[in-house]
Backbone as JSON Lines, residues from 0, in Angstrom:
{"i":0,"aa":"X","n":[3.74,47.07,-3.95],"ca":[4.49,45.88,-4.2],"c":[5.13,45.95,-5.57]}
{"i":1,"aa":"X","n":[6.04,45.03,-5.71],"ca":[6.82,44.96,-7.19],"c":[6.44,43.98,-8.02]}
{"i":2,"aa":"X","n":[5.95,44.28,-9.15],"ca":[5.8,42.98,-10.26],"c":[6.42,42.67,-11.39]}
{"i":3,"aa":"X","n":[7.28,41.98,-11.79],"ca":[8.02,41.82,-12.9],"c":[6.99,41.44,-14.01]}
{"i":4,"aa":"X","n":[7.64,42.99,-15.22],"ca":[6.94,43.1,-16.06],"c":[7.93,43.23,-17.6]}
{"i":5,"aa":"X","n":[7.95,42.08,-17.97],"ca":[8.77,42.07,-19.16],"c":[10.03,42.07,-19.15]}
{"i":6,"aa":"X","n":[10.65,41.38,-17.59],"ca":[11.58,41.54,-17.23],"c":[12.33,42.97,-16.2]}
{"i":7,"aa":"X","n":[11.16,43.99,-16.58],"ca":[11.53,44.8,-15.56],"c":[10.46,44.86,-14.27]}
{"i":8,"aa":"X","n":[11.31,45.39,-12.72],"ca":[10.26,45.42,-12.01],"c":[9.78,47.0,-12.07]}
{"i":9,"aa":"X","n":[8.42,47.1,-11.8],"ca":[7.26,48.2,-11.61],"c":[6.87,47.97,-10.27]}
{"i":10,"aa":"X","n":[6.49,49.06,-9.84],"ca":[5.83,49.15,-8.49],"c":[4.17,49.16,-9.26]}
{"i":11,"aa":"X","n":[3.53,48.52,-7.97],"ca":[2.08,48.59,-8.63],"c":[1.29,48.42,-6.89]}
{"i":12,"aa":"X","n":[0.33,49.16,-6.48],"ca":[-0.48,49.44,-5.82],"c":[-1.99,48.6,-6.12]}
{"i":13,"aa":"X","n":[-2.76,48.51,-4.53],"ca":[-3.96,47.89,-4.98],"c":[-4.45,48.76,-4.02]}
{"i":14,"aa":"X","n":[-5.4,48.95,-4.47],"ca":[-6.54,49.33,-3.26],"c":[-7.65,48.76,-2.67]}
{"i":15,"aa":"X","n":[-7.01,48.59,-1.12],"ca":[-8.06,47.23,-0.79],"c":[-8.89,48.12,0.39]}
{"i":16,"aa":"X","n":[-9.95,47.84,0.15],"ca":[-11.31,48.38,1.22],"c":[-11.52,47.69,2.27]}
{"i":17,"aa":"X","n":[-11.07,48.54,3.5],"ca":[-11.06,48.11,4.59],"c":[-12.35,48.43,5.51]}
{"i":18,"aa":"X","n":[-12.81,47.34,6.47],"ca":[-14.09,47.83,7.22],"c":[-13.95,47.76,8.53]}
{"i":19,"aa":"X","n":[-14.27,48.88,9.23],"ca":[-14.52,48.61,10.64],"c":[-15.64,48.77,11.23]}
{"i":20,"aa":"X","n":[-15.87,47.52,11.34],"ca":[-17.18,47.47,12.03],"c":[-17.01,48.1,13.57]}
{"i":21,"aa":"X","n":[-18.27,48.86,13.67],"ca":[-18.77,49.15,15.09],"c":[-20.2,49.27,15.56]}
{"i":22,"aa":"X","n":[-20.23,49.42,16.96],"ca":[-22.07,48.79,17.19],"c":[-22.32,49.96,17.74]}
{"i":23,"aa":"X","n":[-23.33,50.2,17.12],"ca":[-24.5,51.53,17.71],"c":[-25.38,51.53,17.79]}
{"i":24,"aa":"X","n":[-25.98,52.14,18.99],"ca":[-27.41,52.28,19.09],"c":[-27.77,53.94,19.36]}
{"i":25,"aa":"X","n":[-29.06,53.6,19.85],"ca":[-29.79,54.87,19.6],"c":[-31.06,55.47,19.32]}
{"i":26,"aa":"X","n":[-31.27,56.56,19.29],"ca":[-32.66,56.95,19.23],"c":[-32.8,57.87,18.01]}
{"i":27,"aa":"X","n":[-33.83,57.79,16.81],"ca":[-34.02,58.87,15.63],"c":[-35.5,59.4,16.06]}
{"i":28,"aa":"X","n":[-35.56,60.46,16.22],"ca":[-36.62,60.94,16.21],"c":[-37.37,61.21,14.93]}
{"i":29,"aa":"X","n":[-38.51,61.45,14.38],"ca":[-39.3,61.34,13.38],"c":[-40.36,62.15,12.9]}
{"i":30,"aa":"X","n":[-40.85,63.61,12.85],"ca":[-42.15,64.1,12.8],"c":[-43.27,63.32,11.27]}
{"i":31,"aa":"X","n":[-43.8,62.79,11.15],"ca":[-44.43,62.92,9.76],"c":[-45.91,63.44,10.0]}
{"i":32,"aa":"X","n":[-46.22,64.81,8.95],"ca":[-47.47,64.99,9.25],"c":[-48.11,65.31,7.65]}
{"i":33,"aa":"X","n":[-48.99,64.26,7.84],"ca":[-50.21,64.51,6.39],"c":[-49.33,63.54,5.57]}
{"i":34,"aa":"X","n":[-49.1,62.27,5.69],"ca":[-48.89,61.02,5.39],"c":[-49.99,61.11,3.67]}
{"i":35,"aa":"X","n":[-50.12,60.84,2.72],"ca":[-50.85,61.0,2.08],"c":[-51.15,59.09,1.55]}
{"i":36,"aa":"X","n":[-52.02,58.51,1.49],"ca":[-52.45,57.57,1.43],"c":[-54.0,57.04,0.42]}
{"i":37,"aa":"X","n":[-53.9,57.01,-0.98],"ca":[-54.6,56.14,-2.19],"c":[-55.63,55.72,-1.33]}
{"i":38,"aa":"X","n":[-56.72,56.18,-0.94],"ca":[-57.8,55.2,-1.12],"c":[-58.7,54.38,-1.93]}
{"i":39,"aa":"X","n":[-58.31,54.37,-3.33],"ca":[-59.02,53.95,-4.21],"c":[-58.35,52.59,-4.38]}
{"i":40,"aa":"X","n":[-59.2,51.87,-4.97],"ca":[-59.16,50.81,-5.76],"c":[-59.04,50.67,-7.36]}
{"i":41,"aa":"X","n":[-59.55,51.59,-7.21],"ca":[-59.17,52.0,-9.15],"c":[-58.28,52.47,-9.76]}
{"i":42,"aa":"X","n":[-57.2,52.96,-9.04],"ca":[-56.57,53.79,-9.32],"c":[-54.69,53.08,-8.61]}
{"i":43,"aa":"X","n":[-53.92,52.35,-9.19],"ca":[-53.19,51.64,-8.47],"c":[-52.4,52.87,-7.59]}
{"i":44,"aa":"X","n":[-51.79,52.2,-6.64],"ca":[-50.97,53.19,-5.8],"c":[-49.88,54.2,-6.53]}
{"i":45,"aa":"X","n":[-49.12,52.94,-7.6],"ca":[-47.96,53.55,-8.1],"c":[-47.98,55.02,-8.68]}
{"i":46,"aa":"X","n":[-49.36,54.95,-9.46],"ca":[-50.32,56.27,-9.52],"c":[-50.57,57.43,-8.93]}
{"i":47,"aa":"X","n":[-50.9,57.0,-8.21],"ca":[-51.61,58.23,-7.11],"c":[-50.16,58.66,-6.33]}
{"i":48,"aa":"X","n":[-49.12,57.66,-6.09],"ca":[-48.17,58.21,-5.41],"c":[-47.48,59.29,-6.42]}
{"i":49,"aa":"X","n":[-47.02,59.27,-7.99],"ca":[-46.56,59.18,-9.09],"c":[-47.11,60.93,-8.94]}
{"i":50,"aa":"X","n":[-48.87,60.83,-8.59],"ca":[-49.15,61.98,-8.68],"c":[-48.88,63.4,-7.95]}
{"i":51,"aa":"X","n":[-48.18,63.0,-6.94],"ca":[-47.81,64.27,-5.76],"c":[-46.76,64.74,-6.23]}
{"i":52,"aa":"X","n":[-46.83,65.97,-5.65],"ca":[-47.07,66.43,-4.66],"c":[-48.91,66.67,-4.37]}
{"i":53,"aa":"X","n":[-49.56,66.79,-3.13],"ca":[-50.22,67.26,-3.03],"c":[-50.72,68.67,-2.12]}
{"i":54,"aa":"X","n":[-51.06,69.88,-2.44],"ca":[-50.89,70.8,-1.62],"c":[-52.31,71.08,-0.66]}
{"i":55,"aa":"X","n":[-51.66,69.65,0.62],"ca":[-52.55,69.77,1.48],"c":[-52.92,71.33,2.82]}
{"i":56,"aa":"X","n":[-51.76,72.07,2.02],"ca":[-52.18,73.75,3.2],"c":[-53.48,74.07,2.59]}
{"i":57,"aa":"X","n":[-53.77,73.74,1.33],"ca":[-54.71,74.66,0.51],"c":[-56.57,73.75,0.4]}
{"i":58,"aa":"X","n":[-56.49,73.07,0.98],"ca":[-57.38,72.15,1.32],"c":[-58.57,72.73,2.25]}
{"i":59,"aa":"X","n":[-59.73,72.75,1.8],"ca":[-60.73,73.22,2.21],"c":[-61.63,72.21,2.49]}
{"i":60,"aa":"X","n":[-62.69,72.4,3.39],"ca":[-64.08,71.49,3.98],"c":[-64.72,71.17,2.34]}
{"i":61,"aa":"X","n":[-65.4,70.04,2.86],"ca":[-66.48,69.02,1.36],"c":[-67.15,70.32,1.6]}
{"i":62,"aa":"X","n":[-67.74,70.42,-0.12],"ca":[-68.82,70.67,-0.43],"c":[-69.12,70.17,-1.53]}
{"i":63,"aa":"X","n":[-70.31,69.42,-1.42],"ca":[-70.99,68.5,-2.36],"c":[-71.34,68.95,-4.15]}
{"i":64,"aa":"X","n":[-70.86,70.69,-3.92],"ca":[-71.23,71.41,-4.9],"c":[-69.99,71.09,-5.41]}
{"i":65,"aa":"X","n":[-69.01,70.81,-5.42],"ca":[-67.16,70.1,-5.95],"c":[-67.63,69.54,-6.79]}
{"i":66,"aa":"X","n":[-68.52,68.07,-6.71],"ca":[-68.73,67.15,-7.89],"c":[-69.82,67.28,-8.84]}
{"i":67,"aa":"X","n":[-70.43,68.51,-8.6],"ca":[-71.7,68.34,-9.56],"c":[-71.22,68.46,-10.57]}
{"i":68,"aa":"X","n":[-71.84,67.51,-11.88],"ca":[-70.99,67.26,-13.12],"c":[-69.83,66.43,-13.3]}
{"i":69,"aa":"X","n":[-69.21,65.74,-12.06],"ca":[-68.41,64.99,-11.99],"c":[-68.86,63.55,-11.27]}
{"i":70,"aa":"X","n":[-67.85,62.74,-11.29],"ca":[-68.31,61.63,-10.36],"c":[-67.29,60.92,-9.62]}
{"i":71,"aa":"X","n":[-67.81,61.01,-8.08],"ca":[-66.73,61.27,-7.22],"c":[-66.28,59.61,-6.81]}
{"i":72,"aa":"X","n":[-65.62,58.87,-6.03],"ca":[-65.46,57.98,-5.04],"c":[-65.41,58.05,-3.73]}
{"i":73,"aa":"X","n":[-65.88,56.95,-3.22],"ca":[-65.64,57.24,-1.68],"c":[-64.59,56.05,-1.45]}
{"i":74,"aa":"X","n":[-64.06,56.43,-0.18],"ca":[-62.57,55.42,-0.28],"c":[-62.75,53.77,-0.29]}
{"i":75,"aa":"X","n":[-62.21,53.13,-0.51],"ca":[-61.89,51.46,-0.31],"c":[-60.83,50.72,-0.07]}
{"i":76,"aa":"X","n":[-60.06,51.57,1.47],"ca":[-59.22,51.6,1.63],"c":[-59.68,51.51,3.23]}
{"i":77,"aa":"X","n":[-59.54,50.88,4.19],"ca":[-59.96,51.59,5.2],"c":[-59.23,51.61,6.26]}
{"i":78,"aa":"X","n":[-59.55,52.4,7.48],"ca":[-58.79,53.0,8.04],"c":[-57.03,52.63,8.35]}
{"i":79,"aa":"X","n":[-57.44,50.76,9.36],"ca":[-56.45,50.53,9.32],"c":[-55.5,49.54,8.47]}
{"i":80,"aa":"X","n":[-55.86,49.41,6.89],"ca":[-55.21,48.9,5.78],"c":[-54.48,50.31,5.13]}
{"i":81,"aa":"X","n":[-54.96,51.51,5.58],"ca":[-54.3,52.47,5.0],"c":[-53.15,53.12,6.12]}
{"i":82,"aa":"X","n":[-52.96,52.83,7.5],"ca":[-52.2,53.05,8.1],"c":[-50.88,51.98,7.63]}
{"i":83,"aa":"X","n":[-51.37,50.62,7.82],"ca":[-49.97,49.36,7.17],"c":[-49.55,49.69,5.86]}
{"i":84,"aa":"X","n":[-50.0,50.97,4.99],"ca":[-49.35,51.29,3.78],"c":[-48.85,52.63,3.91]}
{"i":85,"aa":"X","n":[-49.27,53.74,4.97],"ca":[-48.69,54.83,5.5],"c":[-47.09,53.96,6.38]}
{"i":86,"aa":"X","n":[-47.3,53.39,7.16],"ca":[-46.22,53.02,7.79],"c":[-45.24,52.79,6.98]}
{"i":87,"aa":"X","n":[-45.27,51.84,5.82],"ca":[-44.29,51.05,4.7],"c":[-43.44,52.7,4.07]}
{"i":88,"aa":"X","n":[-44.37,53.89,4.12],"ca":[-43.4,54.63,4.18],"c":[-42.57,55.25,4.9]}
{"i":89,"aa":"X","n":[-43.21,56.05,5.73],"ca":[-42.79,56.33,7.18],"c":[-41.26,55.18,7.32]}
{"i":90,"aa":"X","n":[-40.91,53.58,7.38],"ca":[-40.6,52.98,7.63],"c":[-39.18,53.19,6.82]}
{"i":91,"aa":"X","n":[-39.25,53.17,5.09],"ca":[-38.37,54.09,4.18],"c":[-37.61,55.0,4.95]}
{"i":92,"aa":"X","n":[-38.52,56.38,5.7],"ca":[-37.94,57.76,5.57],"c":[-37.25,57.48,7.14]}
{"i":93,"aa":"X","n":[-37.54,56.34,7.81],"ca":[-37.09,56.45,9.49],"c":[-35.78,55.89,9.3]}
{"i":94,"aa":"X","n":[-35.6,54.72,8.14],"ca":[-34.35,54.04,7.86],"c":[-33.58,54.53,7.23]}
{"i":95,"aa":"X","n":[-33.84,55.54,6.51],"ca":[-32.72,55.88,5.57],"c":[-32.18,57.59,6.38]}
{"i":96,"aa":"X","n":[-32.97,57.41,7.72],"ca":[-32.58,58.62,9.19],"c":[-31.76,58.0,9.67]}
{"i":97,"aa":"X","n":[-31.74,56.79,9.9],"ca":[-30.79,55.69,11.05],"c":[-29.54,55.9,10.47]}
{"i":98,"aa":"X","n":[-29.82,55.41,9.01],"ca":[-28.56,55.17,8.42],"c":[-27.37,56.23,8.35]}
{"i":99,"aa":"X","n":[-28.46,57.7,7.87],"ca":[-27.45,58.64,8.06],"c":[-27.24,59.1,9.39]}
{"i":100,"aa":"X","n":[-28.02,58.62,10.49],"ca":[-27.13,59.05,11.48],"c":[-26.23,58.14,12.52]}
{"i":101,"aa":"X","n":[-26.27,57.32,11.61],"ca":[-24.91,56.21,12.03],"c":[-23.8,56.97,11.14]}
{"i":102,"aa":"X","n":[-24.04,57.34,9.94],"ca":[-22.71,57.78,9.23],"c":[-22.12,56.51,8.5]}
{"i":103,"aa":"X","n":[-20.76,57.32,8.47],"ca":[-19.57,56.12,7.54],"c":[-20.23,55.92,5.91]}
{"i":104,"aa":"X","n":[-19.55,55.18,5.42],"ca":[-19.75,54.55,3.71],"c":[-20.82,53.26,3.8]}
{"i":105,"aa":"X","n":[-20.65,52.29,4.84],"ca":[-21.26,51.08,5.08],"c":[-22.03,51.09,6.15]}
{"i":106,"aa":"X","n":[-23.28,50.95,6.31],"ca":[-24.34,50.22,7.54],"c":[-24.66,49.1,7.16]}
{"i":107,"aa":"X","n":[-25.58,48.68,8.31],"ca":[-26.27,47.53,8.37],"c":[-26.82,47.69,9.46]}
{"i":108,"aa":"X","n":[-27.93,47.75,9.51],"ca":[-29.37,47.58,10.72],"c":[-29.37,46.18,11.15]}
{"i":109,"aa":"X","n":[-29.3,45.92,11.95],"ca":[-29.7,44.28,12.93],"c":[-30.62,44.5,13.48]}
{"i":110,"aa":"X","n":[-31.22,45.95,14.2],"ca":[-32.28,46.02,14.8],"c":[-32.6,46.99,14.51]}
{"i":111,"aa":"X","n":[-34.47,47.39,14.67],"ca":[-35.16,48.4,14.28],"c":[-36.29,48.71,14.84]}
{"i":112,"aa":"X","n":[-36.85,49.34,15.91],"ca":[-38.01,49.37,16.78],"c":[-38.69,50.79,16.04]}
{"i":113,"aa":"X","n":[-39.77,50.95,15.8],"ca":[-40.62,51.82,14.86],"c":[-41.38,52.04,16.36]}
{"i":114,"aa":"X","n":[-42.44,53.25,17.02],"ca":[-43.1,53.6,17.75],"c":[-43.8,54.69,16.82]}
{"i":115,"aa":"X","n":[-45.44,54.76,17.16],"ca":[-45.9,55.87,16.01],"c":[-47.01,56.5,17.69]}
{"i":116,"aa":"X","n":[-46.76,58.01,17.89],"ca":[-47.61,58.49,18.92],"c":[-48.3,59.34,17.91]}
{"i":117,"aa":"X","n":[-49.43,59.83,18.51],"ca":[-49.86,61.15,18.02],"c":[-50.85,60.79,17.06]}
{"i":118,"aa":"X","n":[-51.25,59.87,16.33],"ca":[-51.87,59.44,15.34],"c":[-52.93,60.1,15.13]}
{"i":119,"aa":"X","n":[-53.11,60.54,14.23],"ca":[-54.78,61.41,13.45],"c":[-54.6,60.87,12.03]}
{"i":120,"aa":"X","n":[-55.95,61.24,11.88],"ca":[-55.7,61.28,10.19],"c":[-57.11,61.93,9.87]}
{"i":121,"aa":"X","n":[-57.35,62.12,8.6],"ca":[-58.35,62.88,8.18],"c":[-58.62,62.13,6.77]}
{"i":122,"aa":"X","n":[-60.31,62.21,5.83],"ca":[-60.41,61.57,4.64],"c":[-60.53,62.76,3.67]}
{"i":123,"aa":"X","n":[-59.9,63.07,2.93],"ca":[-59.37,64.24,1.99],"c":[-60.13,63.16,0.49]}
{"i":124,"aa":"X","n":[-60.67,64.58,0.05],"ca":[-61.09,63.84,-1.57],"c":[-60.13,64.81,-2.57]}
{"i":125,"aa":"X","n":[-59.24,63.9,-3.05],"ca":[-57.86,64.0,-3.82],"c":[-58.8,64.91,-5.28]}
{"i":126,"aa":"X","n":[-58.24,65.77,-5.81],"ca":[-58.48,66.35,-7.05],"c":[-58.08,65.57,-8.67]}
{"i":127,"aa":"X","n":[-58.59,64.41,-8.72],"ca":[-57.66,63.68,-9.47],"c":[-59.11,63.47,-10.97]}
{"i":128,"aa":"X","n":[-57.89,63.91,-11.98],"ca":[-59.51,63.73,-13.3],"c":[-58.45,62.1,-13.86]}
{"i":129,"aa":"X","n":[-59.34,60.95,-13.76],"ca":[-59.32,59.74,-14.59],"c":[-59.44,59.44,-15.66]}
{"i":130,"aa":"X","n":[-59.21,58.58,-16.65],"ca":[-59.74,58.51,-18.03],"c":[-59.05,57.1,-18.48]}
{"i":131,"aa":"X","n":[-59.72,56.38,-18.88],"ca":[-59.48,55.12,-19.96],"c":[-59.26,55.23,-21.45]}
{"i":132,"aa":"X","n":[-58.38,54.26,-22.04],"ca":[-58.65,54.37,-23.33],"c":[-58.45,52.56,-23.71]}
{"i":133,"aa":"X","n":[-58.86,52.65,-24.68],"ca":[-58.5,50.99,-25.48],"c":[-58.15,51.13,-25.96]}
{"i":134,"aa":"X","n":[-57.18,50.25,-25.83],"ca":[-55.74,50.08,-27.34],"c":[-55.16,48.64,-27.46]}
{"i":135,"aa":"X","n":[-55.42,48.08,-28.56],"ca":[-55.15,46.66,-29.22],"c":[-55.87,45.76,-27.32]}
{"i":136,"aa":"X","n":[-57.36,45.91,-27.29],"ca":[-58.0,45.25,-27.07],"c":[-57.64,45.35,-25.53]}
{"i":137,"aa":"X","n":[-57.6,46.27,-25.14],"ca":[-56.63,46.04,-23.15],"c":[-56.31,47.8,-22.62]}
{"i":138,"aa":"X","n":[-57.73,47.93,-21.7],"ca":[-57.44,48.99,-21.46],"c":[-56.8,49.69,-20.54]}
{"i":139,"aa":"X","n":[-56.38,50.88,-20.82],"ca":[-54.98,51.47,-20.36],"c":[-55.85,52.6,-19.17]}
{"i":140,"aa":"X","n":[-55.5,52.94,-18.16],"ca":[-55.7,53.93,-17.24],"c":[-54.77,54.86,-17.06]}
{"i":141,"aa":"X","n":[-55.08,56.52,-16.95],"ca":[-54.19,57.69,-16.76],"c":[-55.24,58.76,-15.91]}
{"i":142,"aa":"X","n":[-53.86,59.38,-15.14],"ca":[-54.82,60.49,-14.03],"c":[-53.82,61.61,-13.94]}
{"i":143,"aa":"X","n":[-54.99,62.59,-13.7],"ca":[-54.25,63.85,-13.7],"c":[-54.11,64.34,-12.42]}
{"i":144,"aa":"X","n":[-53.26,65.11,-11.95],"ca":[-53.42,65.95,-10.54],"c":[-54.04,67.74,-11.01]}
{"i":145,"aa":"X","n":[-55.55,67.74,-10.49],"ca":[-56.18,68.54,-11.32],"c":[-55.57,69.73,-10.64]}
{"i":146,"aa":"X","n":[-54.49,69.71,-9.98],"ca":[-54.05,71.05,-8.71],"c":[-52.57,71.21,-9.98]}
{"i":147,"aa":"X","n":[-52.06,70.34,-9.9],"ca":[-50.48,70.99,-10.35],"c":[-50.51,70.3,-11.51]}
{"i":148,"aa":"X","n":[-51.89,69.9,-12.33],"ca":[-51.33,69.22,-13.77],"c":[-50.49,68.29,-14.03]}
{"i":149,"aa":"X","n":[-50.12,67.47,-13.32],"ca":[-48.8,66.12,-13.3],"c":[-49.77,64.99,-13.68]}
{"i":150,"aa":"X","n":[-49.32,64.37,-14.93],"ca":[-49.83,63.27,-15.74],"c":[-49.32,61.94,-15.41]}
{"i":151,"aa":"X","n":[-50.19,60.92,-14.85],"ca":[-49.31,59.57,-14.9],"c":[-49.96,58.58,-15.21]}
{"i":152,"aa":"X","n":[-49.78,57.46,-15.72],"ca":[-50.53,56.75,-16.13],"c":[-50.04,54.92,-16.91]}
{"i":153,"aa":"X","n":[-50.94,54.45,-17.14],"ca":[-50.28,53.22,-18.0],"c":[-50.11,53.85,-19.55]}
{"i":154,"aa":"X","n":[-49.42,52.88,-20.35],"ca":[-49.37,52.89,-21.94],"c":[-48.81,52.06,-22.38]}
{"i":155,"aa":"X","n":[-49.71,51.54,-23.86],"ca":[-49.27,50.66,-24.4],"c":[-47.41,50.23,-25.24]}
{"i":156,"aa":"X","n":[-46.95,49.39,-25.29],"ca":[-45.49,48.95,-25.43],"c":[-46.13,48.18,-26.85]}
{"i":157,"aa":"X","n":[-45.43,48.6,-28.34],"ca":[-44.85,48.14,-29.15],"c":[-43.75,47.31,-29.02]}
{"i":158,"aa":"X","n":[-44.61,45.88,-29.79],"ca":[-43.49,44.73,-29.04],"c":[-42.06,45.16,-30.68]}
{"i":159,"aa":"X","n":[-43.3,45.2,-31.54],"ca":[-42.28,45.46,-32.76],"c":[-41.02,46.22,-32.42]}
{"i":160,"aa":"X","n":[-41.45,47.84,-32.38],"ca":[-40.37,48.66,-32.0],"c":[-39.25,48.12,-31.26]}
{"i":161,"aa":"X","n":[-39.81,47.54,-29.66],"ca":[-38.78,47.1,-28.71],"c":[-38.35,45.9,-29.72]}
{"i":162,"aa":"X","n":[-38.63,45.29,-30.07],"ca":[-37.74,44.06,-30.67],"c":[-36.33,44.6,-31.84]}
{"i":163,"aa":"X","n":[-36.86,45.37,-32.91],"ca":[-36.42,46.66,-33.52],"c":[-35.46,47.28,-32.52]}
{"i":164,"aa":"X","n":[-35.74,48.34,-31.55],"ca":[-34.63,48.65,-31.16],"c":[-33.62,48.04,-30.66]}
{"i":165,"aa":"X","n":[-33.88,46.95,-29.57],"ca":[-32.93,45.96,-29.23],"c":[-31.92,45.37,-30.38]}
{"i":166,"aa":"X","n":[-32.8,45.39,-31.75],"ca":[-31.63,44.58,-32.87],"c":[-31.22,45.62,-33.2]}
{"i":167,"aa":"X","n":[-31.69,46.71,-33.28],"ca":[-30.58,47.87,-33.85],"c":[-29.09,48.5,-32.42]}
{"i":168,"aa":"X","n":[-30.1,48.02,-31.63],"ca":[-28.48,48.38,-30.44],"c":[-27.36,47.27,-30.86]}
{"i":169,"aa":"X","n":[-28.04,45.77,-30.5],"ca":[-27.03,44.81,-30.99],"c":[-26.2,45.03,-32.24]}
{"i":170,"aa":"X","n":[-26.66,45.42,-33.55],"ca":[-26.07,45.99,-34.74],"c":[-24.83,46.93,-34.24]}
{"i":171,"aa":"X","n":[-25.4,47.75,-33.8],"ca":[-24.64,48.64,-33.55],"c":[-23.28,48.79,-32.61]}
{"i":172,"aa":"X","n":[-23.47,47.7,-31.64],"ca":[-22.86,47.62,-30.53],"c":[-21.25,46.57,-31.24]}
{"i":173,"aa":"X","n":[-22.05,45.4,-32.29],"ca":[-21.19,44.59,-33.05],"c":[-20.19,45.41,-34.0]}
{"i":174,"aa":"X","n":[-21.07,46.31,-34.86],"ca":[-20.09,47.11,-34.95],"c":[-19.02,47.99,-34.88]}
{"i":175,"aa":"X","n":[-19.22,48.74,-33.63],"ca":[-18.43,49.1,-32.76],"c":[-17.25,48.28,-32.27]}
{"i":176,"aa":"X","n":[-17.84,47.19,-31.79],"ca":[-16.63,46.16,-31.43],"c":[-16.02,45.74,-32.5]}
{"i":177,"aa":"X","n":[-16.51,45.81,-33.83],"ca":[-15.48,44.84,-34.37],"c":[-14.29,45.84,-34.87]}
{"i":178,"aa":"X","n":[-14.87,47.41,-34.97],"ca":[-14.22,48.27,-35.11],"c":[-13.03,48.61,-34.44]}
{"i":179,"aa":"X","n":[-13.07,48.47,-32.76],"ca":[-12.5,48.59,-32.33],"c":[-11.62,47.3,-32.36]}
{"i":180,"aa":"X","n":[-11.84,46.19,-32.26],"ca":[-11.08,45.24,-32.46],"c":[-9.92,45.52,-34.11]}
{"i":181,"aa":"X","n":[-10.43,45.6,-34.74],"ca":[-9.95,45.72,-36.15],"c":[-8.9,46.75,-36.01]}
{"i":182,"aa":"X","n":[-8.82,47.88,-35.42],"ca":[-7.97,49.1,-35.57],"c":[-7.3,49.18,-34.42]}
{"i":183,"aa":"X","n":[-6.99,47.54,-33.26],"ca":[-6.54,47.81,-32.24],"c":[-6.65,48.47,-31.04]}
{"i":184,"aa":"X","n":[-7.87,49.08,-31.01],"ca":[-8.29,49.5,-29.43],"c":[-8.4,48.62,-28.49]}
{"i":185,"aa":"X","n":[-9.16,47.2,-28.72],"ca":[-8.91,46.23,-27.27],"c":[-8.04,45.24,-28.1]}
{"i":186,"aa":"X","n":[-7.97,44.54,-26.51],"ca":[-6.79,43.42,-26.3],"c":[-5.67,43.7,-26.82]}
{"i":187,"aa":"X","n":[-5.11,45.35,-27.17],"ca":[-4.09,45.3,-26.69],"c":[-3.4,46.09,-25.81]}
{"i":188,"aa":"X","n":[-3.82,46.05,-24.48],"ca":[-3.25,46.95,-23.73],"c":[-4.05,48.06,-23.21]}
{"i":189,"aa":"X","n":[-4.72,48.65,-24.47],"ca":[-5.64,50.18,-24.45],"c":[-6.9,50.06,-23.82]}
{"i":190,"aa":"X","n":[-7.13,48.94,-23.41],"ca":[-8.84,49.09,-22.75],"c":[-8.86,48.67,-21.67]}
């Protein structure tokens, strides 16, 4: 289209995003095997998930001789409270299958039927070393994956610092702007 600009006309373009909706259905098929699932209570999920991979090929039968010198847990999780938190993923990896095999830039699911056959599971004692510490009165939890060494954990937040850095971005950010304001980079034209 044409817009008069200072008395002269310019051609000027928009780009408008067009949608066509269409309806599909269908079937995604799904394998998931060795779902890995936190049985602890001590240990929040975000954690234990944080901690994988886990290399369940390499997984061998209990032997009680594992913990001597250590101290183990048994789960508190049970069977089927740990399937309704296996599913919540499963549920992730089946939707974001749909989606790509609908295609296009835009979906939207209206409907979603989940079916789970085949079901097993097994109680695996995870290789995980724990440890607490106290700091300003509130203690912090961290775990290791004693297989591949991957650290995750809580830690304490300096309110000082964050308050500190936030005023030093703002500083900085004011300055910038006024800089740019001052030497003409915005409002006129250039930004």
């Amino acid at each position: 289209f044409l817009v008069n600009v200072d008395g002269r006309l310019q051609r000027r373009s928009e780009r408008v995003q067009k949608i066509r909706w269409r309806r599909v259905n269908g079937r995604v098929f799904r394998h998931f095997d060795d779902v890995i699932v936190g049985a602890s209570k001590r240990l929040s999920r975000k954690i234990v998930d944080a901690l994988a991979p886990w290399p369940i090929e390499r997984a061998v039968a209990y032997d009680e001789k594992y913990l001597t010198g250590f101290e183990g847990e048994l789960y508190q999780i049970d069977l089927k409270d740990g399937f309704e938190v296996a599913k919540l993923y499963m549920n992730q990896v089946i939707r974001s299958d749909v989606l790509r095999d609908i295609g296009g830039d835009r979906q939207e699911i209206l409907y979603l039927t989940t079916s789970y056959k085949n079901r097993t599971f097994k109680h695996l004692l995870l290789p995980v070393w724990v440890a607490d510490f106290k700091y300003g009165g509130k203690n912090y939890r961290f775990a290791i994956n004693a297989v591949t060494g991957k650290l995750r954990g809580e830690r304490p937040y300096s309110k000082i610092k964050i308050f500190f850095a936030v005023l030093f971005s703002l500083i900085l950010w004011s300055i910038l702007f006024y800089l740019a304001n001052e030497y003409g980079y915005i409002f006129e034209g250039n930004f």
